[in-house]
Short mmCIF file of C-alpha atoms in Angstrom, two decimals:
data_model
loop_
_atom_site.label_atom_id
_atom_site.label_comp_id
_atom_site.label_asym_id
_atom_site.label_seq_id
_atom_site.Cartn_x
_atom_site.Cartn_y
_atom_site.Cartn_z
CA MET A 18 0.00 0.00 0.00
CA LYS A 19 2.78 2.29 1.01
CA MET A 20 4.68 1.32 -2.13
CA LEU A 21 1.65 2.08 -4.26
CA SER A 22 1.02 5.57 -2.90
CA LEU A 23 4.70 6.35 -3.30
CA ALA A 24 4.52 5.21 -6.90
CA ILE A 25 1.46 7.40 -7.47
CA ALA A 26 3.16 10.37 -5.85
CA LEU A 27 6.27 9.88 -7.94
CA SER A 28 4.36 9.53 -11.15
CA THR A 29 2.37 12.69 -10.39
CA VAL A 30 5.60 14.57 -9.87
CA LEU A 31 7.12 13.01 -12.94
CA SER A 32 4.19 13.87 -15.15
CA ALA A 33 4.11 17.40 -13.76
CA THR A 34 7.80 17.84 -14.47
CA LEU A 35 7.57 16.09 -17.82
CA GLY A 36 4.65 18.24 -18.83
CA ALA A 37 6.69 21.31 -18.08
CA ASN A 38 9.71 19.76 -19.73
CA THR A 39 8.21 20.18 -23.16
CA ALA A 40 8.38 23.94 -22.63
CA GLN A 41 11.60 24.36 -20.64
CA ALA A 42 13.70 21.36 -19.77
CA ASN A 43 16.52 21.84 -17.35
CA PRO A 44 18.12 18.96 -15.43
CA ALA A 45 19.23 21.14 -12.51
CA ARG A 46 15.76 22.62 -12.05
CA ASP A 47 14.09 19.21 -12.38
CA ALA A 48 16.39 17.86 -9.68
CA ILE A 49 15.42 20.73 -7.35
CA VAL A 50 11.71 20.01 -7.85
CA ALA A 51 12.28 16.27 -7.38
CA ALA A 52 14.14 16.90 -4.10
CA PHE A 53 11.22 18.98 -2.79
CA ALA A 54 8.86 16.17 -3.83
CA ALA A 55 10.86 13.62 -1.85
CA GLN A 56 10.87 15.98 1.15
CA ALA A 57 7.14 16.68 0.85
CA LYS A 58 6.49 12.96 0.72
CA ALA A 59 8.55 12.48 3.89
CA GLU A 60 6.71 15.32 5.65
CA ASN A 61 3.27 14.14 4.56
CA PRO A 62 2.49 10.51 3.62
CA SER A 63 -0.66 11.56 1.73
CA PHE A 64 1.31 13.95 -0.50
CA ALA A 65 -0.40 13.94 -3.88
CA GLY A 66 1.96 15.95 -6.08
CA PHE A 67 2.44 19.66 -6.60
CA SER A 68 -0.19 22.10 -7.78
CA ALA A 69 0.44 25.13 -9.98
CA ALA A 70 -2.86 26.61 -8.79
CA ALA A 71 -1.72 26.48 -5.16
CA GLY A 72 1.57 28.07 -6.22
CA ASN A 73 -0.36 30.85 -7.95
CA THR A 74 -2.32 31.49 -4.72
CA LEU A 75 0.82 31.50 -2.58
CA PHE A 76 2.50 34.00 -4.91
CA ASN A 77 -0.42 36.37 -5.38
CA SER A 78 -2.11 36.38 -1.95
CA THR A 79 -1.67 38.91 0.82
CA HIS A 80 -0.44 37.10 3.92
CA SER A 81 -0.18 38.04 7.57
CA GLY A 82 2.40 37.02 10.14
CA GLY A 83 5.47 38.26 8.27
CA LYS A 84 7.24 41.60 8.27
CA PRO A 85 4.87 44.57 7.92
CA ASP A 86 6.48 45.99 4.76
CA THR A 87 6.25 42.74 2.80
CA PRO A 88 2.81 41.09 3.06
CA SER A 89 3.06 39.40 -0.37
CA CYS A 90 5.60 37.86 -2.72
CA THR A 91 4.48 40.55 -5.14
CA SER A 92 5.62 43.26 -2.68
CA CYS A 93 9.02 42.81 -4.33
CA HIS A 94 8.51 40.53 -7.33
CA GLY A 95 6.44 41.89 -10.20
CA THR A 96 2.66 41.78 -9.92
CA THR A 97 2.72 39.05 -12.56
CA PRO A 98 5.38 36.36 -13.10
CA PHE A 99 6.29 38.13 -16.35
CA ALA A 100 6.84 41.59 -14.89
CA THR A 101 10.00 42.96 -13.33
CA GLY A 102 9.86 43.84 -9.65
CA GLU A 103 11.88 46.02 -7.32
CA THR A 104 13.51 45.41 -3.94
CA ARG A 105 12.63 47.81 -1.13
CA ALA A 106 16.10 49.25 -1.60
CA GLY A 107 15.41 50.07 -5.25
CA LYS A 108 17.11 47.29 -7.21
CA VAL A 109 15.30 45.75 -10.19
CA ILE A 110 14.28 42.07 -9.85
CA GLU A 111 14.02 40.19 -13.13
CA PRO A 112 10.75 38.29 -13.85
CA MET A 113 10.14 35.02 -11.99
CA ALA A 114 8.45 33.03 -14.80
CA VAL A 115 10.76 30.41 -16.27
CA SER A 116 9.65 31.19 -19.85
CA LYS A 117 10.70 34.82 -19.33
CA ASN A 118 13.86 34.01 -17.42
CA PRO A 119 15.22 30.54 -18.28
CA GLY A 120 18.05 30.76 -15.72
CA ARG A 121 15.60 30.76 -12.80
CA TYR A 122 15.60 28.03 -10.12
CA THR A 123 18.69 26.18 -11.35
CA ASP A 124 20.98 26.72 -8.34
CA THR A 125 19.95 24.80 -5.22
CA GLU A 126 21.79 27.10 -2.82
CA LYS A 127 20.21 30.20 -4.32
CA VAL A 128 16.73 28.67 -4.26
CA ASP A 129 17.12 27.52 -0.63
CA LYS A 130 18.51 30.85 0.52
CA TRP A 131 15.67 32.90 -0.94
CA PHE A 132 12.86 30.57 0.09
CA PHE A 133 14.26 30.72 3.63
CA ARG A 134 14.44 34.55 3.67
CA ASN A 135 11.35 35.41 1.69
CA CYS A 136 8.96 32.95 3.35
CA ARG A 137 10.01 34.28 6.73
CA SER A 138 9.61 37.88 5.51
CA VAL A 139 6.17 37.27 3.99
CA LEU A 140 4.65 34.44 6.07
CA GLY A 141 6.66 34.80 9.27
CA ARG A 142 7.76 31.15 8.98
CA GLU A 143 9.61 28.87 6.63
CA CYS A 144 7.69 27.42 3.69
CA THR A 145 6.91 23.70 3.60
CA ALA A 146 8.35 21.51 0.85
CA GLN A 147 4.81 21.32 -0.54
CA GLU A 148 4.59 25.13 -0.80
CA LYS A 149 8.02 25.40 -2.40
CA GLY A 150 7.15 22.71 -4.96
CA ASP A 151 3.79 24.33 -5.69
CA TYR A 152 5.48 27.67 -6.26
CA LEU A 153 8.10 26.18 -8.58
CA THR A 154 5.50 24.19 -10.51
CA TYR A 155 3.51 27.39 -11.03
CA MET A 156 6.54 29.37 -12.23
CA ILE A 157 7.67 26.53 -14.52
CA SER A 158 4.19 26.48 -16.08
CA GLN A 159 4.35 30.24 -16.73
CA MET Z 13 66.08 74.10 -11.72
CA ILE Z 14 66.13 70.79 -9.92
CA ARG Z 15 64.29 72.42 -7.09
CA PHE Z 16 61.64 73.71 -9.49
CA LEU Z 17 61.18 70.24 -10.97
CA THR Z 18 60.83 68.72 -7.51
CA LEU Z 19 58.22 71.32 -6.70
CA CYS Z 20 56.29 70.48 -9.88
CA GLY Z 21 56.52 66.80 -9.04
CA LEU Z 22 55.27 67.46 -5.53
CA LEU Z 23 52.35 69.51 -6.80
CA ALA Z 24 51.43 66.77 -9.27
CA VAL Z 25 51.41 64.22 -6.46
CA LEU Z 26 49.32 66.49 -4.27
CA ALA Z 27 46.79 67.00 -7.04
CA SER Z 28 46.57 63.31 -7.93
CA PRO Z 29 43.31 61.53 -7.15
CA ALA Z 30 45.04 59.22 -4.69
CA MET Z 31 45.73 62.14 -2.42
CA ALA Z 32 42.37 63.79 -2.96
CA GLY Z 33 40.63 60.61 -1.83
CA GLY Z 34 39.92 58.85 -5.10
CA PRO Z 35 37.66 55.87 -5.49
CA PHE Z 36 37.38 53.30 -2.71
CA PRO Z 37 39.59 50.23 -3.13
CA PRO Z 38 37.92 47.37 -5.01
CA ILE Z 39 36.13 44.79 -2.85
CA THR Z 40 38.11 41.56 -3.11
CA SER Z 41 35.73 39.10 -1.41
CA GLU Z 42 33.52 37.26 -3.90
CA ALA Z 43 31.07 36.46 -1.08
CA VAL Z 44 30.67 40.14 -0.20
CA LYS Z 45 30.35 41.12 -3.87
CA THR Z 46 27.47 38.71 -4.44
CA GLU Z 47 25.67 38.59 -1.08
CA CYS Z 48 25.69 42.30 -0.28
CA ALA Z 49 24.66 43.53 -3.72
CA GLU Z 50 21.51 41.44 -4.19
CA CYS Z 51 19.08 44.00 -2.83
CA HIS Z 52 21.02 47.25 -3.17
CA LEU Z 53 24.28 48.92 -4.14
CA LEU Z 54 27.40 47.26 -2.76
CA TYR Z 55 28.20 49.59 0.13
CA ARG Z 56 31.83 50.16 1.12
CA PRO Z 57 33.08 48.60 4.38
CA GLN Z 58 35.24 51.72 4.94
CA MET Z 59 32.09 53.82 5.52
CA LEU Z 60 31.11 52.39 8.94
CA PRO Z 61 33.12 51.40 12.04
CA ALA Z 62 33.64 47.75 13.05
CA LYS Z 63 31.09 48.00 15.85
CA SER Z 64 28.32 48.91 13.38
CA TRP Z 65 29.21 46.05 11.03
CA ALA Z 66 29.40 43.55 13.88
CA ALA Z 67 25.92 44.54 15.08
CA MET Z 68 24.49 44.42 11.54
CA MET Z 69 25.98 41.00 10.74
CA ALA Z 70 24.76 39.59 14.06
CA ASP Z 71 21.14 40.32 13.11
CA LEU Z 72 20.82 39.93 9.34
CA ALA Z 73 17.44 38.24 9.86
CA ASN Z 74 16.13 41.69 10.79
CA HIS Z 75 17.97 43.89 8.33
CA PHE Z 76 16.14 47.21 7.88
CA GLY Z 77 12.77 45.46 7.85
CA GLU Z 78 13.94 42.49 5.80
CA ASP Z 79 15.39 39.02 6.23
CA ALA Z 80 18.90 38.98 4.74
CA SER Z 81 20.21 35.97 6.66
CA LEU Z 82 23.17 33.98 5.33
CA ALA Z 83 24.43 30.42 5.79
CA PRO Z 84 27.02 30.23 8.62
CA GLY Z 85 30.12 29.82 6.42
CA THR Z 86 29.22 32.71 4.14
CA LEU Z 87 28.22 34.85 7.11
CA LYS Z 88 31.66 34.43 8.66
CA GLU Z 89 33.47 35.40 5.47
CA VAL Z 90 31.27 38.44 4.90
CA THR Z 91 31.56 39.54 8.54
CA ASP Z 92 35.35 39.12 8.68
CA TYR Z 93 35.77 41.15 5.51
CA HIS Z 94 33.69 44.05 6.82
CA LEU Z 95 35.44 44.06 10.19
CA ALA Z 96 38.88 44.03 8.53
CA HIS Z 97 38.00 47.01 6.29
CA ALA Z 98 35.90 49.06 8.72
CA SER Z 99 36.42 52.83 9.00
CA ASP Z 100 38.26 52.51 12.33
CA VAL Z 101 40.43 49.61 11.10
CA ASP Z 102 41.34 50.19 7.45
CA GLN Z 103 44.21 52.52 6.57
CA PRO Z 104 43.28 54.68 3.57
CA ARG Z 105 42.23 58.28 4.15
CA ARG Z 106 38.79 57.47 2.77
CA ALA Z 107 38.16 55.33 5.85
CA LYS Z 108 39.52 57.99 8.23
CA LYS Z 109 37.22 60.58 6.67
CA PHE Z 110 34.17 58.42 7.32
CA LEU Z 111 35.31 57.88 10.90
CA ALA Z 112 35.62 61.60 11.71
CA GLY Z 113 32.99 62.68 14.21
CA VAL Z 114 31.51 59.18 14.70
CA ASP Z 115 30.50 58.43 18.31
CA LEU Z 116 32.08 54.99 18.72
CA SER Z 117 30.10 54.26 21.88
CA ASN Z 118 26.87 54.57 19.88
CA PRO Z 119 27.84 54.29 16.18
CA PRO Z 120 25.31 54.79 13.36
CA MET Z 121 23.81 51.72 11.66
CA LYS Z 122 23.43 53.52 8.36
CA ILE Z 123 26.08 55.15 6.21
CA SER Z 124 23.49 57.83 5.53
CA ASP Z 125 23.53 58.62 9.28
CA THR Z 126 27.31 59.14 9.53
CA PRO Z 127 28.57 62.68 10.25
CA ARG Z 128 30.47 62.73 6.93
CA PHE Z 129 27.36 61.81 4.95
CA ILE Z 130 25.30 64.46 6.74
CA ARG Z 131 27.96 67.15 6.28
CA LYS Z 132 28.49 66.39 2.59
CA HIS Z 133 24.77 66.45 1.79
CA ASP Z 134 23.56 69.37 3.88
CA ASP Z 135 23.10 71.44 0.70
CA VAL Z 136 20.98 68.74 -0.94
CA PRO Z 137 17.25 69.41 -0.47
CA VAL Z 138 15.27 66.62 1.24
CA ALA Z 139 12.97 66.52 -1.79
CA ALA Z 140 15.93 65.51 -3.97
CA PHE Z 141 16.30 62.30 -1.93
CA THR Z 142 12.60 61.46 -1.74
CA SER Z 143 11.83 62.21 -5.41
CA LYS Z 144 10.45 59.36 -7.49
CA ALA Z 145 13.71 59.14 -9.44
CA VAL Z 146 15.86 58.64 -6.32
CA GLY Z 147 13.66 57.26 -3.51
CA SER Z 148 15.89 57.43 -0.43
CA LYS Z 149 19.29 58.50 0.89
CA SER Z 150 20.41 54.88 0.72
CA ARG Z 151 20.27 54.86 -3.09
CA CYS Z 152 23.66 56.49 -3.58
CA GLN Z 153 23.95 55.29 -7.18
CA LYS Z 154 20.97 57.37 -8.32
CA CYS Z 155 23.13 60.52 -7.93
CA HIS Z 156 26.68 59.16 -7.72
CA THR Z 157 26.88 57.77 -11.23
CA LYS Z 158 30.04 55.74 -10.46
CA ALA Z 159 29.02 54.53 -6.99
CA ALA Z 160 29.05 50.89 -8.09
CA GLU Z 161 32.79 51.28 -8.77
CA GLY Z 162 33.28 52.88 -5.35
CA ASN Z 163 33.72 56.36 -6.80
CA PHE Z 164 31.87 59.11 -4.90
CA GLU Z 165 33.94 62.07 -6.25
CA ASP Z 166 31.86 65.19 -6.79
CA ASP Z 167 32.83 65.21 -10.51
CA PHE Z 168 30.47 62.29 -11.06
CA VAL Z 169 27.41 63.52 -9.15
CA VAL Z 170 24.17 64.26 -11.00
CA ILE Z 171 21.00 64.84 -8.96
CA PRO Z 172 17.97 63.76 -11.01
CA GLY Z 173 15.69 66.77 -11.57
CA TYR Z 174 18.23 69.40 -10.46
CA ILE Z 175 20.98 71.41 -12.11
CA ASN Z 176 23.99 73.01 -10.51
CA VAL Z 177 24.26 76.72 -11.43
CA PHE Z 178 27.61 78.08 -10.20
CA GLY Z 179 27.39 75.92 -7.07
CA VAL Z 180 23.69 76.56 -6.38
CA LEU Z 181 21.24 73.68 -6.83
CA VAL Z 182 18.22 74.66 -8.90
CA LYS Z 183 15.17 72.45 -9.37
CA LYS Z 184 14.27 71.88 -12.99
CA VAL Z 185 10.71 73.23 -12.85
CA TRP Z 186 10.19 72.48 -16.52
CA GLU Z 187 10.47 68.71 -15.98
#
């Protein structure tokens, strides 16, 4: 039973990544998503794959619990994944959508560092592996 | 004649940029160059005393309203570099100038709060800092066109929306 649900989880992840692969394949990025999937599975046995819709909600919603100046991911990133954003100190942030910016999410250390900082700034806590995977799946689909 | 030549040589040395201050020395730590330029201009370690940098690096998770925390190894490298090149540690005159007037028992956390910054900008209207084109005092590069290279010489200063008429700043009302 356990084996089966793992297989389902893996195939969901695989199909999600493969689906995206047709648009923008990148081994480093795929490995990052796969690592979050393994972690999400470990954190939650009923993990059922990542959802671009949930990633969209995470990115676009106004949250509470974080730092007052940054209630949303879009406080700094552009209001859409295709738009440029600006840090609070005035530096331009290139778009987050993979189709707009193919170099995105290909360096594990960079991805980990910014999820750690930005989730704490916006949500007041670290993001779960599920949330990180949802976010990446959304940006890969954009 | 020899004496005259020596005098000329001396004058040339005195007038050279090195003596006048010149640009800040290049930052040689790759970690500092990447980690401290992600959100803003790469500020110069020589502009604040060691005590300010130590306090800032000890609380990067609450960095001017933002989380700028670093992994332990990187944090150590970035901290050591700032402490070694702080205004009360580094040798060049540029560092000494930024140290002048600083109260070391209660040092500023911002370069824009140092006595040198305040003195050098007391002619600049507040509105020139808060304008849409600049935004805040922290955005040095909006006026100091070579700030990214560590050059803050007055020859390279342009305030967006203002012109300098014989030393007097005039707002461009036609813009």
